[in-house]
PDB file of C-alpha atoms in Angstrom:
ATOM      1  CA  UNK A   1     -16.854  22.075  21.404  1.00 96.00           C
ATOM      2  CA  UNK A   2     -19.131  20.340  24.002  1.00 98.00           C
ATOM      3  CA  UNK A   3     -22.849  20.486  23.476  1.00 98.00           C
ATOM      4  CA  UNK A   4     -25.853  19.801  25.780  1.00 98.00           C
ATOM      5  CA  UNK A   5     -26.372  17.067  27.141  1.00 97.00           C
ATOM      6  CA  UNK A   6     -22.601  16.524  27.605  1.00 98.00           C
ATOM      7  CA  UNK A   7     -22.403  15.977  31.380  1.00 98.00           C
ATOM      8  CA  UNK A   8     -19.096  18.005  31.609  1.00 98.00           C
ATOM      9  CA  UNK A   9     -21.234  21.153  31.093  1.00 98.00           C
ATOM     10  CA  UNK A  10     -22.914  20.434  34.451  1.00 98.00           C
ATOM     11  CA  UNK A  11     -19.664  19.896  36.341  1.00 98.00           C
ATOM     12  CA  UNK A  12     -18.175  22.477  38.547  1.00 98.00           C
ATOM     13  CA  UNK A  13     -14.643  23.368  37.432  1.00 98.00           C
ATOM     14  CA  UNK A  14     -11.600  23.340  39.715  1.00 98.00           C
ATOM     15  CA  UNK A  15      -9.798  26.471  40.861  1.00 98.00           C
ATOM     16  CA  UNK A  16      -6.319  26.897  39.344  1.00 98.00           C
ATOM     17  CA  UNK A  17      -3.912  26.779  42.193  1.00 97.00           C
ATOM     18  CA  UNK A  18      -0.739  27.266  40.112  1.00 96.00           C
ATOM     19  CA  UNK A  19      -0.698  28.618  36.553  1.00 96.00           C
ATOM     20  CA  UNK A  20       0.875  25.943  34.373  1.00 96.00           C
ATOM     21  CA  UNK A  21       3.421  26.798  31.696  1.00 95.00           C
ATOM     22  CA  UNK A  22       0.930  25.767  28.940  1.00 97.00           C
ATOM     23  CA  UNK A  23      -1.851  28.135  30.161  1.00 98.00           C
ATOM     24  CA  UNK A  24      -1.053  30.791  27.558  1.00 98.00           C
ATOM     25  CA  UNK A  25      -1.320  28.278  24.755  1.00 98.00           C
ATOM     26  CA  UNK A  26      -4.398  26.682  26.295  1.00 98.00           C
ATOM     27  CA  UNK A  27      -6.239  30.055  26.470  1.00 98.00           C
ATOM     28  CA  UNK A  28      -5.023  30.999  22.994  1.00 98.00           C
ATOM     29  CA  UNK A  29      -6.643  27.766  21.698  1.00 98.00           C
ATOM     30  CA  UNK A  30      -9.798  28.695  23.623  1.00 99.00           C
ATOM     31  CA  UNK A  31      -9.889  32.130  21.907  1.00 98.00           C
ATOM     32  CA  UNK A  32      -9.385  30.534  18.592  1.00 98.00           C
ATOM     33  CA  UNK A  33     -12.272  28.199  19.201  1.00 98.00           C
ATOM     34  CA  UNK A  34     -14.464  31.070  20.407  1.00 98.00           C
ATOM     35  CA  UNK A  35     -13.712  33.010  17.235  1.00 97.00           C
ATOM     36  CA  UNK A  36     -14.413  30.020  14.974  1.00 97.00           C
ATOM     37  CA  UNK A  37     -17.723  29.494  16.665  1.00 96.00           C
ATOM     38  CA  UNK A  38     -18.567  33.247  16.519  1.00 96.00           C
ATOM     39  CA  UNK A  39     -18.942  33.572  20.229  1.00 97.00           C
ATOM     40  CA  UNK A  40     -18.087  36.383  22.662  1.00 98.00           C
ATOM     41  CA  UNK A  41     -17.081  34.043  25.504  1.00 99.00           C
ATOM     42  CA  UNK A  42     -15.984  30.532  26.203  1.00 99.00           C
ATOM     43  CA  UNK A  43     -15.510  28.599  29.458  1.00 99.00           C
ATOM     44  CA  UNK A  44     -12.974  25.668  29.806  1.00 99.00           C
ATOM     45  CA  UNK A  45     -15.632  22.985  30.293  1.00 98.00           C
ATOM     46  CA  UNK A  46     -17.163  23.932  26.902  1.00 98.00           C
ATOM     47  CA  UNK A  47     -13.997  22.530  25.362  1.00 98.00           C
ATOM     48  CA  UNK A  48     -13.615  19.568  27.788  1.00 98.00           C
ATOM     49  CA  UNK A  49     -11.490  21.164  30.461  1.00 98.00           C
ATOM     50  CA  UNK A  50     -12.245  21.315  34.194  1.00 97.00           C
ATOM     51  CA  UNK A  51     -10.072  24.317  35.098  1.00 98.00           C
ATOM     52  CA  UNK A  52     -11.787  27.483  36.224  1.00 99.00           C
ATOM     53  CA  UNK A  53     -10.717  29.424  33.175  1.00 99.00           C
ATOM     54  CA  UNK A  54     -12.720  31.506  30.639  1.00 99.00           C
ATOM     55  CA  UNK A  55     -12.063  33.927  27.789  1.00 99.00           C
ATOM     56  CA  UNK A  56     -14.278  36.871  26.755  1.00 99.00           C
ATOM     57  CA  UNK A  57     -13.965  39.132  23.673  1.00 98.00           C
ATOM     58  CA  UNK A  58     -16.634  41.680  22.846  1.00 97.00           C
ATOM     59  CA  UNK A  59     -17.049  42.500  19.112  1.00 94.00           C
ATOM     60  CA  UNK A  60     -15.356  45.874  19.433  1.00 95.00           C
ATOM     61  CA  UNK A  61     -12.268  44.662  21.266  1.00 96.00           C
ATOM     62  CA  UNK A  62      -8.889  43.972  19.766  1.00 96.00           C
ATOM     63  CA  UNK A  63      -7.739  41.595  22.481  1.00 96.00           C
ATOM     64  CA  UNK A  64      -9.596  39.045  24.539  1.00 98.00           C
ATOM     65  CA  UNK A  65      -9.928  39.104  28.321  1.00 98.00           C
ATOM     66  CA  UNK A  66      -8.370  35.964  29.804  1.00 99.00           C
ATOM     67  CA  UNK A  67      -9.779  35.111  33.278  1.00 99.00           C
ATOM     68  CA  UNK A  68      -8.456  32.469  35.613  1.00 99.00           C
ATOM     69  CA  UNK A  69     -10.625  31.701  38.621  1.00 99.00           C
ATOM     70  CA  UNK A  70     -13.120  34.339  37.825  1.00 99.00           C
ATOM     71  CA  UNK A  71     -15.831  35.127  40.398  1.00 98.00           C
ATOM     72  CA  UNK A  72     -18.596  37.628  40.547  1.00 99.00           C
ATOM     73  CA  UNK A  73     -18.292  39.565  43.844  1.00 98.00           C
ATOM     74  CA  UNK A  74     -21.158  42.022  43.423  1.00 98.00           C
ATOM     75  CA  UNK A  75     -24.376  42.250  41.370  1.00 98.00           C
ATOM     76  CA  UNK A  76     -26.501  45.335  40.938  1.00 98.00           C
ATOM     77  CA  UNK A  77     -29.969  45.646  39.353  1.00 98.00           C
ATOM     78  CA  UNK A  78     -31.743  43.156  37.210  1.00 97.00           C
ATOM     79  CA  UNK A  79     -32.792  43.090  33.546  1.00 97.00           C
ATOM     80  CA  UNK A  80     -34.146  40.594  31.088  1.00 98.00           C
ATOM     81  CA  UNK A  81     -31.934  39.985  28.050  1.00 98.00           C
ATOM     82  CA  UNK A  82     -31.843  37.599  25.103  1.00 97.00           C
ATOM     83  CA  UNK A  83     -29.048  35.043  25.318  1.00 97.00           C
ATOM     84  CA  UNK A  84     -27.603  32.118  23.474  1.00 97.00           C
ATOM     85  CA  UNK A  85     -24.793  29.682  24.072  1.00 98.00           C
ATOM     86  CA  UNK A  86     -22.176  27.910  21.876  1.00 98.00           C
ATOM     87  CA  UNK A  87     -22.979  24.683  23.788  1.00 98.00           C
ATOM     88  CA  UNK A  88     -26.732  24.977  22.899  1.00 98.00           C
ATOM     89  CA  UNK A  89     -26.534  25.854  19.176  1.00 96.00           C
ATOM     90  CA  UNK A  90     -29.634  26.914  17.272  1.00 95.00           C
ATOM     91  CA  UNK A  91     -31.534  28.236  20.322  1.00 97.00           C
ATOM     92  CA  UNK A  92     -31.989  31.510  22.171  1.00 97.00           C
ATOM     93  CA  UNK A  93     -33.820  32.476  25.352  1.00 98.00           C
ATOM     94  CA  UNK A  94     -34.717  35.287  27.551  1.00 98.00           C
ATOM     95  CA  UNK A  95     -32.994  35.230  30.880  1.00 98.00           C
ATOM     96  CA  UNK A  96     -32.572  37.431  34.003  1.00 97.00           C
ATOM     97  CA  UNK A  97     -29.188  39.007  34.354  1.00 98.00           C
ATOM     98  CA  UNK A  98     -27.658  41.745  36.497  1.00 98.00           C
ATOM     99  CA  UNK A  99     -27.390  45.262  35.053  1.00 98.00           C
ATOM    100  CA  UNK A 100     -23.870  45.653  36.538  1.00 98.00           C
ATOM    101  CA  UNK A 101     -21.400  43.301  38.099  1.00 99.00           C
ATOM    102  CA  UNK A 102     -18.048  43.481  39.812  1.00 99.00           C
ATOM    103  CA  UNK A 103     -15.725  40.547  39.334  1.00 99.00           C
ATOM    104  CA  UNK A 104     -12.301  39.463  40.091  1.00 99.00           C
ATOM    105  CA  UNK A 105      -9.947  36.899  38.586  1.00 99.00           C
ATOM    106  CA  UNK A 106      -6.192  36.286  37.905  1.00 98.00           C
ATOM    107  CA  UNK A 107      -4.601  37.094  34.560  1.00 98.00           C
ATOM    108  CA  UNK A 108      -2.084  34.878  32.787  1.00 97.00           C
ATOM    109  CA  UNK A 109       0.704  36.298  34.993  1.00 96.00           C
ATOM    110  CA  UNK A 110      -1.158  35.418  38.187  1.00 97.00           C
ATOM    111  CA  UNK A 111      -1.983  39.079  39.002  1.00 97.00           C
ATOM    112  CA  UNK A 112      -5.309  39.872  40.522  1.00 98.00           C
ATOM    113  CA  UNK A 113      -7.634  41.939  38.302  1.00 98.00           C
ATOM    114  CA  UNK A 114     -10.858  43.564  39.250  1.00 98.00           C
ATOM    115  CA  UNK A 115     -13.507  44.301  36.700  1.00 98.00           C
ATOM    116  CA  UNK A 116     -16.464  46.673  36.842  1.00 98.00           C
ATOM    117  CA  UNK A 117     -18.901  45.796  34.084  1.00 98.00           C
ATOM    118  CA  UNK A 118     -22.291  46.599  32.690  1.00 97.00           C
ATOM    119  CA  UNK A 119     -24.251  45.651  29.556  1.00 96.00           C
ATOM    120  CA  UNK A 120     -22.839  42.864  27.374  1.00 97.00           C
ATOM    121  CA  UNK A 121     -19.689  42.531  29.359  1.00 98.00           C
ATOM    122  CA  UNK A 122     -21.609  42.023  32.656  1.00 98.00           C
ATOM    123  CA  UNK A 123     -23.794  39.552  30.826  1.00 98.00           C
ATOM    124  CA  UNK A 124     -20.857  37.675  29.446  1.00 98.00           C
ATOM    125  CA  UNK A 125     -19.111  37.603  32.836  1.00 99.00           C
ATOM    126  CA  UNK A 126     -22.236  36.066  34.423  1.00 99.00           C
ATOM    127  CA  UNK A 127     -22.704  33.617  31.575  1.00 99.00           C
ATOM    128  CA  UNK A 128     -19.103  32.331  31.685  1.00 99.00           C
ATOM    129  CA  UNK A 129     -18.847  32.154  35.452  1.00 99.00           C
ATOM    130  CA  UNK A 130     -22.112  30.245  35.417  1.00 99.00           C
ATOM    131  CA  UNK A 131     -20.540  27.798  33.026  1.00 99.00           C
ATOM    132  CA  UNK A 132     -17.648  27.267  35.322  1.00 99.00           C
ATOM    133  CA  UNK A 133     -20.127  26.452  38.058  1.00 98.00           C
ATOM    134  CA  UNK A 134     -22.075  23.883  36.016  1.00 98.00           C
ATOM    135  CA  UNK A 135     -24.897  26.337  35.257  1.00 98.00           C
ATOM    136  CA  UNK A 136     -26.340  26.974  31.858  1.00 98.00           C
ATOM    137  CA  UNK A 137     -28.386  29.977  30.694  1.00 98.00           C
ATOM    138  CA  UNK A 138     -31.359  27.741  30.260  1.00 97.00           C
ATOM    139  CA  UNK A 139     -31.433  27.539  34.083  1.00 97.00           C
ATOM    140  CA  UNK A 140     -32.165  31.283  34.156  1.00 96.00           C
ATOM    141  CA  UNK A 141     -35.019  31.377  31.583  1.00 97.00           C
ATOM    142  CA  UNK A 142     -37.785  33.733  32.599  1.00 97.00           C
ATOM    143  CA  UNK A 143     -40.387  31.242  31.547  1.00 95.00           C
ATOM    144  CA  UNK A 144     -40.759  28.014  29.507  1.00 90.00           C
ATOM    145  CA  UNK A 145     -42.034  30.184  26.629  1.00 93.00           C
ATOM    146  CA  UNK A 146     -38.929  32.275  26.560  1.00 96.00           C
ATOM    147  CA  UNK A 147     -36.744  29.638  24.830  1.00 96.00           C
ATOM    148  CA  UNK A 148     -36.934  29.225  21.080  1.00 95.00           C
ATOM    149  CA  UNK A 149     -35.212  27.715  18.056  1.00 95.00           C
ATOM    150  CA  UNK A 150     -33.520  30.128  15.686  1.00 92.00           C
ATOM    151  CA  UNK A 151     -32.636  29.786  12.040  1.00 77.00           C
ATOM    152  CA  UNK A 152     -29.193  30.889  10.856  1.00 64.00           C
ATOM    153  CA  UNK A 153     -28.825  33.237   7.984  1.00 59.00           C
ATOM    154  CA  UNK A 154     -25.274  34.443   7.425  1.00 59.00           C
ATOM    155  CA  UNK A 155     -24.732  38.175   7.319  1.00 60.00           C
ATOM    156  CA  UNK A 156     -23.835  39.571   3.933  1.00 61.00           C
ATOM    157  CA  UNK A 157     -20.103  40.556   3.680  1.00 62.00           C
ATOM    158  CA  UNK A 158     -19.318  44.128   4.518  1.00 62.00           C
ATOM    159  CA  UNK A 159     -17.239  46.146   2.026  1.00 61.00           C
ATOM    160  CA  UNK A 160     -13.638  46.635   3.131  1.00 56.00           C
ATOM    161  CA  UNK A 161     -12.397  50.148   3.630  1.00 51.00           C
ATOM    162  CA  UNK A 162      -9.012  51.133   2.225  1.00 46.00           C
ATOM    163  CA  UNK A 163      -6.240  50.292   4.720  1.00 44.00           C
ATOM    164  CA  UNK A 164      -8.571  48.281   6.993  1.00 43.00           C
ATOM    165  CA  UNK A 165      -8.646  44.615   6.550  1.00 40.00           C
ATOM    166  CA  UNK A 166     -11.859  44.081   8.558  1.00 40.00           C
ATOM    167  CA  UNK A 167     -13.813  47.183   7.671  1.00 38.00           C
ATOM    168  CA  UNK A 168     -14.515  48.190  11.357  1.00 38.00           C
ATOM    169  CA  UNK A 169     -12.672  50.223  13.943  1.00 37.00           C
ATOM    170  CA  UNK A 170     -11.490  48.058  16.810  1.00 40.00           C
ATOM    171  CA  UNK A 171     -11.397  49.065  20.451  1.00 43.00           C
ATOM    172  CA  UNK A 172      -9.295  47.596  23.196  1.00 44.00           C
ATOM    173  CA  UNK A 173     -10.476  45.407  25.941  1.00 49.00           C
ATOM    174  CA  UNK A 174     -11.652  47.270  29.061  1.00 56.00           C
ATOM    175  CA  UNK A 175      -9.129  48.707  31.415  1.00 48.00           C
ATOM    176  CA  UNK A 176      -9.101  46.642  34.560  1.00 56.00           C
ATOM    177  CA  UNK A 177      -7.474  47.247  37.840  1.00 55.00           C
ATOM    178  CA  UNK A 178      -4.513  44.979  38.423  1.00 48.00           C
ATOM    179  CA  UNK A 179      -2.998  44.102  41.750  1.00 48.00           C
ATOM    180  CA  UNK A 180      -0.148  41.800  42.684  1.00 39.00           C
ATOM    181  CA  UNK A 181      -1.390  38.562  44.238  1.00 40.00           C
TER     182      UNK A 181
END
């Protein structure tokens, strides 16, 4: 995991022109790292890569969203939200983000997917695509006073329900429109 001030976090990543055979394993490793760090998203440059690739998995999803060459194509509205980053551990800040976004990317099979998002997914899409362009959430702080150190206190374990190994209902990743490239 790369942390500020590692210069790779400020580098623009390169578009993937051909999906290599190891991309499935590469993104699976990214998802594993994201889970180990308790994040909802991870960009390739956060783990030392310079490919335009990111993964996102909201807490209620069973499966992650794998995005190759993601780009935001439309933004609507503006809101102030609290945000953190695995590359800036121990800190949070208030940033300006869009209320809704439309994005497009390729999936692992090279198919074009289009995503309409709001809320946390819109925020994660903006955050991860920013990473891939060398931009950090601290570049969007609403003021100098809107950045603070946090202390970590682990959540108490939740009781497991019978027949459910994680004690929570899981939902699928959002349905996205897929088109052939």
